Amino acid sequence: MAAPKKNGMQTVWFQNPPVIISTASVVGPREGEGPLAKTFDHVINDPYYGENTWEKAEQRMMNDAVKKALQKASLQEKDIDFMLAGDLLDQIMVSNIAARTAAMPYLGLYGACSTMYEGLALGAMLVDGGFADKVLVGASSHYNTAERQFRFPTEMGTQRPMTAQWTVTGAGVAILAREGTGPVITHATIGKAIDMGQSDAQDMGATMAPAAADTITRHFLDTARSPDYYDMVVTGDLGVYGKRLAELLIKKSGYDLSGRFTDCGILIYNKAHDVHAGGSGCGCSAVVTCGYLMGQLKSGSCKRFIGVGTGALLSPCSVQQGETIPGIGHAVVIEARG
Amino acid sequence: MSFLYKSTFSGKIKVGVTGMSNIAVSERQKKEYAQTVKQVKPKPRLWRNVFWAFVTGGLICLAGQVILGFFRTQGLEVNAAGAATSATLVFLAAFLTGIGIYDEISRFGGAGGIVPITGFANSMVSPAMEYRSEGMVFGVGAKLFTIAGPVLVWGIVTAWVAGVLYYFFR
């Protein structure tokens, strides 16, 4: 017998759509100067956040986002059944430490920059499956921690190509619940790890675009919906050129997204930031979703969107060994209820 | 539906065959995509970058010349003045790295900021700053040469090969 809540090849639908009862976002100074500044809960004015390492700063941002999300929903740590979180650092240490502080039953996730959406999809499955009443989902990244792990020391002088992206300093947290008020998650489409033979770690948009395009196309096929059913299709961090590529690929499969397609990495910075192709990192889709997109649903200017967390699945080792870079995209449908 | 991916595992599954493609995409698809990426990717701004590299590198060398002149007027002979100039430039670059300015210079000036001795100083000081959080031995000690190390290794190897060739063919 086919799985009763699975639709088509890669999509699941939720019988009692889990409610996003609370979200919180904490961002760094640069993000706090960007066009979405007002949609974030807290802007830190120093990338060290008063700590002595970048890693500790990122952990503190994650902790603050968790606390803020709990506070907004008037909940306590013990009310959360499971915490799902991830980040970009080796062995997802930021999330591990945040989980130690939060002391909730914890499942660590790694989906590179797609982690927030991987978490939302899994969290929604836990809630609708009846395994949890409340699930906390979080993801974070920090420009300096990512830079020193994946690229160069932060004070090292280099020139980045125009396709390079800037890792967002930020942490986003959402709490999903069986009941409550807020937008709901109705579907999730789990992406495949797709590798089109791209190996340029300075052009992650091109490595992730096929995965995002495949997941979005698959979502339309699985649900028999067309793009105009949604007010927005928002990818995580394809950047300017990756978004253009994804748009081309989706068009090739017969779907036209024009006018409703945008990308968190493009939204978060303005031109003066000189970040080249846009923002990236787990924090990018996490804070834009928890801040800006939730605000759009609340204000009514958007009724329903597909969010697609996009990730480039690489490590410094895999790149140096000449391995090409698989991309991944997980889609979640979030709609305002009411 | 040209654009949906199938697993390479479909059909007869062979296990333990080396060299089997582990990617579920055909070579033709990959080539087609690479072509599209090429069209969308922005061209590097070559002439602009070359111009600013020339200006930045030129200014650093000009500064070196001024410092050299200063040491000469202080009575140092040419070789000693040269060494003192290098030391001064290294100090200045290290200082500018420490206060977070040198990376901006190289971001703007590209090779103009990386090639002179000041770039070398930057490549030593930046890891020293970065990895001090992992301790003086396994942080600074182990990672000080992460950037400069390859340059030194292959610089020395090149010099050795050139020396051997010189010995036999002079």
Short mmCIF file of C-alpha atoms in Angstrom, two decimals:
data_model
loop_
_atom_site.label_atom_id
_atom_site.label_comp_id
_atom_site.label_asym_id
_atom_site.label_seq_id
_atom_site.Cartn_x
_atom_site.Cartn_y
_atom_site.Cartn_z
CA MET A 1 0.00 0.00 0.00
CA ALA A 2 1.23 3.43 -0.86
CA ALA A 3 2.07 5.75 2.00
CA PRO A 4 -1.19 7.55 2.81
CA LYS A 5 0.34 11.01 3.21
CA LYS A 6 2.61 10.89 0.21
CA ASN A 7 1.64 12.65 -2.97
CA GLY A 8 3.43 11.63 -6.13
CA MET A 9 7.12 10.88 -6.04
CA GLN A 10 8.67 13.30 -3.56
CA THR A 11 5.89 15.28 -1.92
CA VAL A 12 4.16 14.74 1.42
CA TRP A 13 0.97 16.50 2.47
CA PHE A 14 -0.18 17.20 5.99
CA GLN A 15 -3.60 16.13 7.14
CA ASN A 16 -3.64 18.56 10.05
CA PRO A 17 -1.23 21.19 8.78
CA PRO A 18 1.24 22.09 11.56
CA VAL A 19 1.01 25.70 12.70
CA ILE A 20 4.04 27.98 12.87
CA ILE A 21 3.10 29.54 16.20
CA SER A 22 6.25 31.55 16.67
CA THR A 23 9.41 32.58 14.84
CA ALA A 24 12.48 34.55 15.86
CA SER A 25 15.49 35.88 14.03
CA VAL A 26 18.79 37.35 15.17
CA VAL A 27 21.14 38.85 12.56
CA GLY A 28 24.55 40.46 12.27
CA PRO A 29 25.36 44.12 11.65
CA ARG A 30 25.52 43.93 7.85
CA GLU A 31 22.17 42.14 7.60
CA GLY A 32 20.82 44.73 10.03
CA GLU A 33 21.67 47.46 7.53
CA GLY A 34 19.95 45.66 4.67
CA PRO A 35 16.50 46.20 3.19
CA LEU A 36 14.91 43.59 5.52
CA ALA A 37 16.36 45.08 8.73
CA LYS A 38 12.94 45.88 10.23
CA THR A 39 11.72 42.30 9.87
CA PHE A 40 14.33 40.84 12.25
CA ASP A 41 13.84 40.57 16.01
CA HIS A 42 17.33 41.51 17.00
CA VAL A 43 20.39 42.97 15.27
CA ILE A 44 23.75 42.44 16.95
CA ASN A 45 26.10 45.36 16.41
CA ASP A 46 29.37 43.47 16.73
CA PRO A 47 30.15 40.23 14.84
CA TYR A 48 31.86 38.94 18.01
CA TYR A 49 28.65 39.66 19.99
CA GLY A 50 30.78 40.28 23.10
CA GLU A 51 32.37 36.81 22.95
CA ASN A 52 36.01 35.98 22.27
CA THR A 53 35.48 33.70 19.24
CA TRP A 54 33.22 33.87 16.18
CA GLU A 55 31.92 30.39 17.04
CA LYS A 56 30.78 31.50 20.49
CA ALA A 57 29.11 34.50 18.89
CA GLU A 58 27.16 32.23 16.54
CA GLN A 59 26.17 29.96 19.42
CA ARG A 60 24.92 32.94 21.38
CA MET A 61 22.88 34.15 18.42
CA MET A 62 21.28 30.71 18.14
CA ASN A 63 20.54 30.66 21.87
CA ASP A 64 19.00 34.10 21.68
CA ALA A 65 16.82 33.11 18.74
CA VAL A 66 15.61 30.01 20.63
CA LYS A 67 14.80 32.06 23.73
CA LYS A 68 13.06 34.75 21.72
CA ALA A 69 10.90 32.23 19.86
CA LEU A 70 9.89 30.56 23.14
CA GLN A 71 9.15 33.92 24.73
CA LYS A 72 6.95 35.05 21.83
CA ALA A 73 4.81 31.92 22.19
CA SER A 74 4.89 32.12 26.02
CA LEU A 75 6.45 28.68 26.17
CA GLN A 76 9.22 27.14 28.20
CA GLU A 77 11.97 24.73 27.16
CA LYS A 78 10.10 21.78 28.65
CA ASP A 79 7.09 22.43 26.41
CA ILE A 80 9.11 21.51 23.32
CA ASP A 81 9.02 17.84 22.33
CA PHE A 82 11.92 17.92 19.88
CA MET A 83 14.50 20.41 18.78
CA LEU A 84 15.75 20.09 15.20
CA ALA A 85 18.71 22.28 14.37
CA GLY A 86 21.75 22.54 12.16
CA ASP A 87 24.48 24.86 10.95
CA LEU A 88 27.48 24.85 8.63
CA LEU A 89 30.33 24.14 11.01
CA ASP A 90 32.15 20.84 11.34
CA GLN A 91 30.03 18.34 13.28
CA ILE A 92 27.29 21.05 13.50
CA MET A 93 28.84 22.31 16.72
CA VAL A 94 26.83 25.53 16.97
CA SER A 95 23.59 23.57 17.11
CA ASN A 96 25.07 20.98 19.46
CA ILE A 97 26.07 23.68 21.94
CA ALA A 98 22.74 25.47 21.54
CA ALA A 99 21.00 22.14 22.23
CA ARG A 100 23.13 21.73 25.36
CA THR A 101 21.94 25.10 26.59
CA ALA A 102 18.31 24.54 25.62
CA ALA A 103 18.25 21.01 27.10
CA MET A 104 15.52 19.78 24.77
CA PRO A 105 15.40 16.33 23.10
CA TYR A 106 17.56 17.14 20.09
CA LEU A 107 18.11 15.89 16.56
CA GLY A 108 21.01 17.52 14.73
CA LEU A 109 20.58 18.18 11.01
CA TYR A 110 22.95 18.89 8.18
CA GLY A 111 21.61 19.99 4.83
CA ALA A 112 24.22 22.67 4.18
CA CYS A 113 22.35 25.91 3.49
CA SER A 114 19.04 24.04 3.06
CA THR A 115 18.98 23.03 6.75
CA MET A 116 16.13 25.33 7.82
CA TYR A 117 13.81 23.84 5.22
CA GLU A 118 14.96 20.30 5.93
CA GLY A 119 14.02 21.06 9.54
CA LEU A 120 10.64 22.56 8.68
CA ALA A 121 9.77 19.53 6.53
CA LEU A 122 10.85 17.01 9.18
CA GLY A 123 9.31 19.03 12.01
CA ALA A 124 6.00 19.16 10.19
CA MET A 125 6.14 15.38 9.66
CA LEU A 126 6.77 14.82 13.38
CA VAL A 127 3.84 17.04 14.34
CA ASP A 128 1.35 15.77 11.77
CA GLY A 129 2.48 12.21 12.37
CA GLY A 130 1.39 12.56 15.96
CA PHE A 131 4.85 12.16 17.40
CA ALA A 132 5.10 15.64 18.78
CA ASP A 133 2.93 18.49 19.93
CA LYS A 134 5.58 21.17 19.57
CA VAL A 135 8.80 21.09 17.58
CA LEU A 136 11.44 23.78 17.53
CA VAL A 137 13.35 24.16 14.26
CA GLY A 138 16.47 26.29 13.96
CA ALA A 139 19.44 27.03 11.73
CA SER A 140 22.33 29.45 11.85
CA SER A 141 25.42 30.64 10.05
CA HIS A 142 28.06 33.30 10.61
CA TYR A 143 30.17 34.97 7.94
CA ASN A 144 33.42 34.64 9.87
CA THR A 145 33.00 31.07 11.13
CA ALA A 146 32.10 29.89 7.62
CA GLU A 147 34.86 31.88 5.98
CA ARG A 148 37.59 30.45 8.18
CA GLN A 149 36.33 26.89 7.82
CA PHE A 150 35.56 26.80 4.10
CA ARG A 151 37.86 29.46 2.64
CA PHE A 152 40.56 31.70 4.06
CA PRO A 153 41.39 33.48 7.30
CA THR A 154 39.02 36.44 7.53
CA GLU A 155 41.74 39.11 7.38
CA MET A 156 43.41 37.50 4.38
CA GLY A 157 43.24 39.75 1.32
CA THR A 158 41.63 38.07 -1.70
CA GLN A 159 39.51 39.12 -4.63
CA ARG A 160 36.23 37.26 -4.95
CA PRO A 161 34.62 36.54 -8.34
CA MET A 162 31.26 38.14 -9.11
CA THR A 163 29.50 34.78 -8.63
CA ALA A 164 30.75 34.46 -5.03
CA GLN A 165 28.23 34.87 -2.24
CA TRP A 166 28.40 36.28 1.24
CA THR A 167 27.56 34.00 4.18
CA VAL A 168 24.76 35.54 6.22
CA THR A 169 25.42 36.11 9.90
CA GLY A 170 22.15 35.13 11.46
CA ALA A 171 20.08 32.56 13.34
CA GLY A 172 16.43 31.78 12.72
CA VAL A 173 14.09 29.67 14.82
CA ALA A 174 10.51 28.56 14.22
CA ILE A 175 8.19 26.65 16.55
CA LEU A 176 5.71 24.27 14.94
CA ALA A 177 2.66 23.11 16.86
CA ARG A 178 -0.36 20.88 16.38
CA GLU A 179 -2.71 23.73 17.30
CA GLY A 180 -2.48 27.47 17.63
CA THR A 181 -2.58 30.60 15.55
CA GLY A 182 -0.26 31.40 12.70
CA PRO A 183 0.56 30.26 9.19
CA VAL A 184 0.47 26.55 8.43
CA ILE A 185 2.69 24.11 6.55
CA THR A 186 0.59 22.16 4.05
CA HIS A 187 3.12 20.29 1.91
CA ALA A 188 6.78 19.47 1.72
CA THR A 189 8.74 18.23 -1.28
CA ILE A 190 12.01 16.54 -0.41
CA GLY A 191 14.76 17.17 -2.92
CA LYS A 192 17.28 14.85 -4.48
CA ALA A 193 21.00 15.51 -4.29
CA ILE A 194 21.64 16.56 -7.87
CA ASP A 195 25.07 17.03 -9.37
CA MET A 196 25.41 18.57 -12.82
CA GLY A 197 29.17 18.32 -12.77
CA GLN A 198 29.84 21.82 -11.43
CA SER A 199 32.89 22.07 -9.21
CA ASP A 200 33.40 25.79 -8.66
CA ALA A 201 33.02 26.47 -4.93
CA GLN A 202 33.00 30.18 -5.74
CA ASP A 203 29.85 29.74 -7.81
CA MET A 204 27.45 27.83 -5.62
CA GLY A 205 24.41 29.31 -7.35
CA ALA A 206 25.25 27.22 -10.42
CA THR A 207 25.69 24.05 -8.34
CA MET A 208 22.36 24.47 -6.54
CA ALA A 209 20.13 25.79 -9.35
CA PRO A 210 19.42 22.37 -10.96
CA ALA A 211 18.44 20.89 -7.58
CA ALA A 212 16.13 23.80 -6.82
CA ALA A 213 14.63 23.65 -10.31
CA ASP A 214 14.11 19.89 -10.04
CA THR A 215 12.39 20.12 -6.65
CA ILE A 216 10.11 22.98 -7.77
CA THR A 217 9.17 21.16 -11.00
CA ARG A 218 8.59 17.96 -9.06
CA HIS A 219 6.39 19.83 -6.60
CA PHE A 220 4.14 21.12 -9.38
CA LEU A 221 3.93 17.63 -10.92
CA ASP A 222 3.28 15.86 -7.60
CA THR A 223 0.56 18.28 -6.51
CA ALA A 224 -0.86 18.95 -10.00
CA ARG A 225 -0.70 22.63 -9.15
CA SER A 226 0.55 25.39 -11.38
CA PRO A 227 2.84 28.28 -10.36
CA ASP A 228 -0.03 30.79 -10.22
CA TYR A 229 -1.47 28.88 -7.26
CA TYR A 230 1.32 30.52 -5.25
CA ASP A 231 1.98 34.19 -4.59
CA MET A 232 5.68 33.59 -4.29
CA VAL A 233 8.29 30.96 -4.98
CA VAL A 234 11.26 31.76 -2.75
CA THR A 235 14.57 29.94 -2.97
CA GLY A 236 17.11 30.01 -0.16
CA ASP A 237 20.42 31.25 -1.49
CA LEU A 238 20.77 30.81 -5.24
CA GLY A 239 21.97 34.38 -5.61
CA VAL A 240 21.54 36.51 -8.72
CA TYR A 241 23.01 34.08 -11.26
CA GLY A 242 21.78 30.88 -9.66
CA LYS A 243 18.24 32.25 -9.66
CA ARG A 244 18.53 33.11 -13.33
CA LEU A 245 19.72 29.55 -14.06
CA ALA A 246 16.92 27.97 -12.03
CA GLU A 247 14.36 30.13 -13.82
CA LEU A 248 15.68 28.97 -17.20
CA LEU A 249 15.63 25.30 -16.17
CA ILE A 250 12.09 25.52 -14.76
CA LYS A 251 10.91 27.23 -17.92
CA LYS A 252 12.42 24.37 -19.91
CA SER A 253 10.17 21.94 -18.03
CA GLY A 254 7.17 24.02 -18.94
CA TYR A 255 6.52 26.19 -15.89
CA ASP A 256 6.68 29.96 -15.93
CA LEU A 257 7.57 31.57 -12.60
CA SER A 258 7.98 35.11 -13.86
CA GLY A 259 6.79 37.75 -11.43
CA ARG A 260 6.62 35.42 -8.44
CA PHE A 261 10.13 34.02 -8.18
CA THR A 262 12.57 35.50 -5.68
CA ASP A 263 15.53 34.42 -3.56
CA CYS A 264 16.38 35.07 0.11
CA GLY A 265 20.03 35.67 -0.81
CA ILE A 266 19.02 38.48 -3.16
CA LEU A 267 16.51 40.01 -0.75
CA ILE A 268 18.74 40.31 2.30
CA TYR A 269 21.47 42.73 1.15
CA ASN A 270 21.45 45.95 -0.79
CA LYS A 271 23.83 46.99 -3.56
CA ALA A 272 26.07 49.08 -1.30
CA HIS A 273 27.10 45.92 0.57
CA ASP A 274 29.11 44.76 -2.46
CA VAL A 275 28.38 41.10 -1.68
CA HIS A 276 28.44 40.17 -5.37
CA ALA A 277 25.85 37.45 -6.14
CA GLY A 278 24.00 37.73 -2.79
CA GLY A 279 23.74 36.11 0.61
CA SER A 280 24.18 32.42 1.42
CA GLY A 281 24.43 30.10 4.42
CA CYS A 282 21.90 28.32 6.66
CA GLY A 283 21.16 31.66 8.28
CA CYS A 284 20.12 33.22 4.98
CA SER A 285 16.92 31.25 4.33
CA ALA A 286 16.34 30.90 8.10
CA VAL A 287 16.21 34.60 8.97
CA VAL A 288 14.46 35.69 5.78
CA THR A 289 11.80 33.01 6.31
CA CYS A 290 11.40 33.66 10.04
CA GLY A 291 11.48 37.43 9.60
CA TYR A 292 10.46 38.83 6.24
CA LEU A 293 8.34 35.99 4.81
CA MET A 294 6.35 35.47 8.02
CA GLY A 295 5.72 39.22 8.02
CA GLN A 296 4.43 39.04 4.44
CA LEU A 297 1.94 36.32 5.45
CA LYS A 298 0.85 38.27 8.51
CA SER A 299 0.29 41.50 6.59
CA GLY A 300 -1.72 39.64 3.97
CA SER A 301 0.42 40.77 1.04
CA CYS A 302 1.22 37.11 0.44
CA LYS A 303 -1.26 34.31 1.10
CA ARG A 304 0.77 31.27 0.17
CA PHE A 305 4.35 30.61 -0.87
CA ILE A 306 6.73 27.78 -1.65
CA GLY A 307 9.99 28.18 0.21
CA VAL A 308 12.88 26.15 -1.16
CA GLY A 309 15.92 25.75 1.08
CA THR A 310 18.91 25.26 -1.21
CA GLY A 311 22.23 23.73 -0.24
CA ALA A 312 25.59 23.02 -1.86
CA LEU A 313 26.81 19.73 -0.42
CA LEU A 314 30.56 20.18 -0.24
CA SER A 315 33.41 20.11 2.20
CA PRO A 316 36.86 21.69 1.86
CA CYS A 317 38.21 18.14 1.50
CA SER A 318 35.77 17.09 -1.25
CA VAL A 319 36.56 20.22 -3.26
CA GLN A 320 40.32 19.72 -2.94
CA GLN A 321 39.99 16.09 -4.02
CA GLY A 322 38.29 17.25 -7.20
CA GLU A 323 34.81 15.94 -6.37
CA THR A 324 32.01 17.81 -8.12
CA ILE A 325 29.41 19.51 -5.93
CA PRO A 326 25.92 18.04 -5.48
CA GLY A 327 23.17 20.56 -4.80
CA ILE A 328 19.94 20.00 -2.91
CA GLY A 329 16.63 21.79 -2.55
CA HIS A 330 13.81 21.07 -0.09
CA ALA A 331 10.48 22.78 -0.65
CA VAL A 332 7.89 23.61 1.97
CA VAL A 333 4.51 25.20 1.29
CA ILE A 334 3.51 27.75 3.91
CA GLU A 335 0.16 29.48 3.81
CA ALA A 336 -1.70 32.03 5.88
CA ARG A 337 -4.75 30.52 7.50
CA GLY A 338 -7.85 32.43 8.22
CA MET B 1 10.14 16.13 -19.69
CA SER B 2 13.81 16.64 -20.38
CA PHE B 3 14.56 17.98 -16.97
CA LEU B 4 14.00 15.34 -14.34
CA TYR B 5 16.69 13.15 -13.02
CA LYS B 6 16.75 9.40 -12.81
CA SER B 7 19.07 7.34 -10.71
CA THR B 8 22.01 5.59 -12.36
CA PHE B 9 20.93 2.56 -10.38
CA SER B 10 17.94 1.95 -12.65
CA GLY B 11 18.31 -1.06 -14.89
CA LYS B 12 20.88 -3.69 -14.06
CA ILE B 13 22.60 -2.88 -10.80
CA LYS B 14 26.30 -3.63 -10.80
CA VAL B 15 28.07 -3.68 -7.49
CA GLY B 16 31.75 -3.18 -6.94
CA VAL B 17 32.52 -1.83 -10.39
CA THR B 18 35.10 0.89 -10.15
CA GLY B 19 34.90 3.87 -12.44
CA MET B 20 31.11 3.66 -12.60
CA SER B 21 29.56 7.09 -12.67
CA ASN B 22 28.15 7.94 -9.29
CA ILE B 23 26.17 10.82 -10.66
CA ALA B 24 22.61 10.35 -11.87
CA VAL B 25 23.01 12.72 -14.78
CA SER B 26 24.20 11.95 -18.29
CA GLU B 27 27.34 13.51 -19.76
CA ARG B 28 25.19 15.24 -22.37
CA GLN B 29 23.03 16.86 -19.67
CA LYS B 30 26.13 18.00 -17.85
CA LYS B 31 27.60 19.52 -21.00
CA GLU B 32 24.35 21.28 -21.84
CA TYR B 33 24.16 22.71 -18.36
CA ALA B 34 27.79 23.86 -18.38
CA GLN B 35 26.95 25.75 -21.58
CA THR B 36 23.98 27.47 -19.92
CA VAL B 37 26.08 28.35 -16.87
CA LYS B 38 28.67 29.92 -19.16
CA GLN B 39 26.02 32.11 -20.75
CA VAL B 40 24.59 33.29 -17.45
CA LYS B 41 27.85 33.74 -15.53
CA PRO B 42 29.16 37.31 -15.58
CA LYS B 43 32.43 37.90 -17.34
CA PRO B 44 35.23 38.84 -14.96
CA ARG B 45 35.94 42.55 -15.26
CA LEU B 46 39.42 41.89 -16.56
CA TRP B 47 40.59 45.32 -17.68
CA ARG B 48 39.17 47.06 -14.66
CA ASN B 49 40.84 44.51 -12.36
CA VAL B 50 44.15 44.75 -14.21
CA PHE B 51 44.07 48.55 -14.00
CA TRP B 52 43.44 48.66 -10.25
CA ALA B 53 45.99 45.89 -9.62
CA PHE B 54 48.53 48.03 -11.49
CA VAL B 55 47.63 51.14 -9.47
CA THR B 56 47.60 49.32 -6.10
CA GLY B 57 50.81 47.38 -6.69
CA GLY B 58 52.43 50.49 -8.13
CA LEU B 59 51.54 52.57 -5.09
CA ILE B 60 52.95 49.93 -2.73
CA CYS B 61 56.21 49.89 -4.74
CA LEU B 62 56.26 53.68 -4.76
CA ALA B 63 55.93 53.65 -0.98
CA GLY B 64 58.84 51.17 -0.90
CA GLN B 65 60.91 53.51 -3.05
CA VAL B 66 60.18 56.49 -0.78
CA ILE B 67 61.12 54.44 2.32
CA LEU B 68 64.29 53.23 0.60
CA GLY B 69 65.21 56.83 -0.23
CA PHE B 70 64.63 57.82 3.38
CA PHE B 71 66.97 55.10 4.70
CA ARG B 72 69.59 56.11 2.12
CA THR B 73 69.49 59.72 3.35
CA GLN B 74 70.00 58.34 6.88
CA GLY B 75 73.35 56.96 5.72
CA LEU B 76 72.54 53.27 5.11
CA GLU B 77 74.26 51.69 2.12
CA VAL B 78 72.05 50.16 -0.65
CA ASN B 79 71.81 46.56 0.64
CA ALA B 80 71.16 47.57 4.24
CA ALA B 81 68.61 50.17 3.13
CA GLY B 82 66.86 47.47 1.03
CA ALA B 83 66.60 45.14 4.02
CA ALA B 84 65.33 47.94 6.23
CA THR B 85 62.71 48.83 3.57
CA SER B 86 61.45 45.22 3.39
CA ALA B 87 61.20 45.09 7.17
CA THR B 88 59.28 48.37 7.23
CA LEU B 89 56.84 47.25 4.51
CA VAL B 90 56.26 43.92 6.29
CA PHE B 91 55.60 45.77 9.53
CA LEU B 92 53.17 48.18 7.88
CA ALA B 93 51.28 45.35 6.12
CA ALA B 94 51.11 43.36 9.35
CA PHE B 95 49.80 46.41 11.17
CA LEU B 96 47.18 47.12 8.47
CA THR B 97 46.13 43.45 8.58
CA GLY B 98 45.78 43.70 12.36
CA ILE B 99 43.45 46.68 12.18
CA GLY B 100 41.41 45.08 9.38
CA ILE B 101 42.46 47.27 6.44
CA TYR B 102 44.79 45.13 4.36
CA ASP B 103 42.09 42.67 3.25
CA GLU B 104 40.12 45.61 1.89
CA ILE B 105 43.17 46.76 -0.09
CA SER B 106 43.57 43.32 -1.71
CA ARG B 107 39.85 42.94 -2.28
CA PHE B 108 40.03 46.12 -4.30
CA GLY B 109 43.50 45.82 -5.81
CA GLY B 110 43.64 42.04 -6.39
CA ALA B 111 47.09 40.84 -7.37
CA GLY B 112 48.41 44.37 -6.77
CA GLY B 113 47.93 43.77 -3.06
CA ILE B 114 48.83 40.07 -3.05
CA VAL B 115 52.09 39.92 -5.04
CA PRO B 116 54.30 42.50 -3.21
CA ILE B 117 56.04 41.55 0.03
CA THR B 118 53.14 43.21 1.87
CA GLY B 119 50.83 40.48 0.55
CA PHE B 120 53.17 37.87 1.97
CA ALA B 121 53.05 39.62 5.35
CA ASN B 122 49.23 39.60 5.13
CA SER B 123 49.22 35.86 4.36
CA MET B 124 51.25 35.21 7.52
CA VAL B 125 49.54 37.57 9.93
CA SER B 126 45.96 36.72 8.95
CA PRO B 127 46.20 33.00 9.89
CA ALA B 128 48.10 33.94 13.07
CA MET B 129 45.17 36.15 14.07
CA GLU B 130 42.52 33.70 12.89
CA TYR B 131 43.75 30.55 14.57
CA ARG B 132 44.91 31.94 17.89
CA SER B 133 41.50 30.89 19.24
CA GLU B 134 42.67 27.27 18.81
CA GLY B 135 45.73 27.87 20.99
CA MET B 136 49.35 28.77 20.39
CA VAL B 137 50.49 25.26 19.41
CA PHE B 138 47.71 23.62 17.39
CA GLY B 139 46.23 26.94 16.30
CA VAL B 140 48.89 29.51 15.50
CA GLY B 141 51.77 27.01 15.42
CA ALA B 142 50.15 24.49 13.11
CA LYS B 143 48.27 26.87 10.84
CA LEU B 144 50.61 29.85 10.53
CA PHE B 145 51.83 28.66 7.12
CA THR B 146 48.49 27.51 5.66
CA ILE B 147 48.63 30.23 3.01
CA ALA B 148 52.35 30.98 2.79
CA GLY B 149 53.42 27.33 3.12
CA PRO B 150 52.54 26.20 -0.43
CA VAL B 151 54.23 29.32 -1.83
CA LEU B 152 57.40 28.55 0.13
CA VAL B 153 57.43 24.84 -0.70
CA TRP B 154 56.97 25.29 -4.44
CA GLY B 155 59.15 28.39 -4.51
CA ILE B 156 62.01 26.42 -2.99
CA VAL B 157 61.40 23.42 -5.28
CA THR B 158 61.41 25.71 -8.33
CA ALA B 159 64.65 27.33 -7.15
CA TRP B 160 66.19 23.89 -6.66
CA VAL B 161 65.19 22.73 -10.17
CA ALA B 162 66.53 25.98 -11.64
CA GLY B 163 69.79 25.47 -9.71
CA VAL B 164 70.22 21.92 -11.05
CA LEU B 165 69.53 23.07 -14.63
CA TYR B 166 71.99 25.93 -14.19
CA TYR B 167 74.66 23.52 -12.92
CA PHE B 168 74.40 21.27 -16.01
CA PHE B 169 73.68 23.75 -18.78
CA ARG B 170 75.57 26.93 -17.94
#
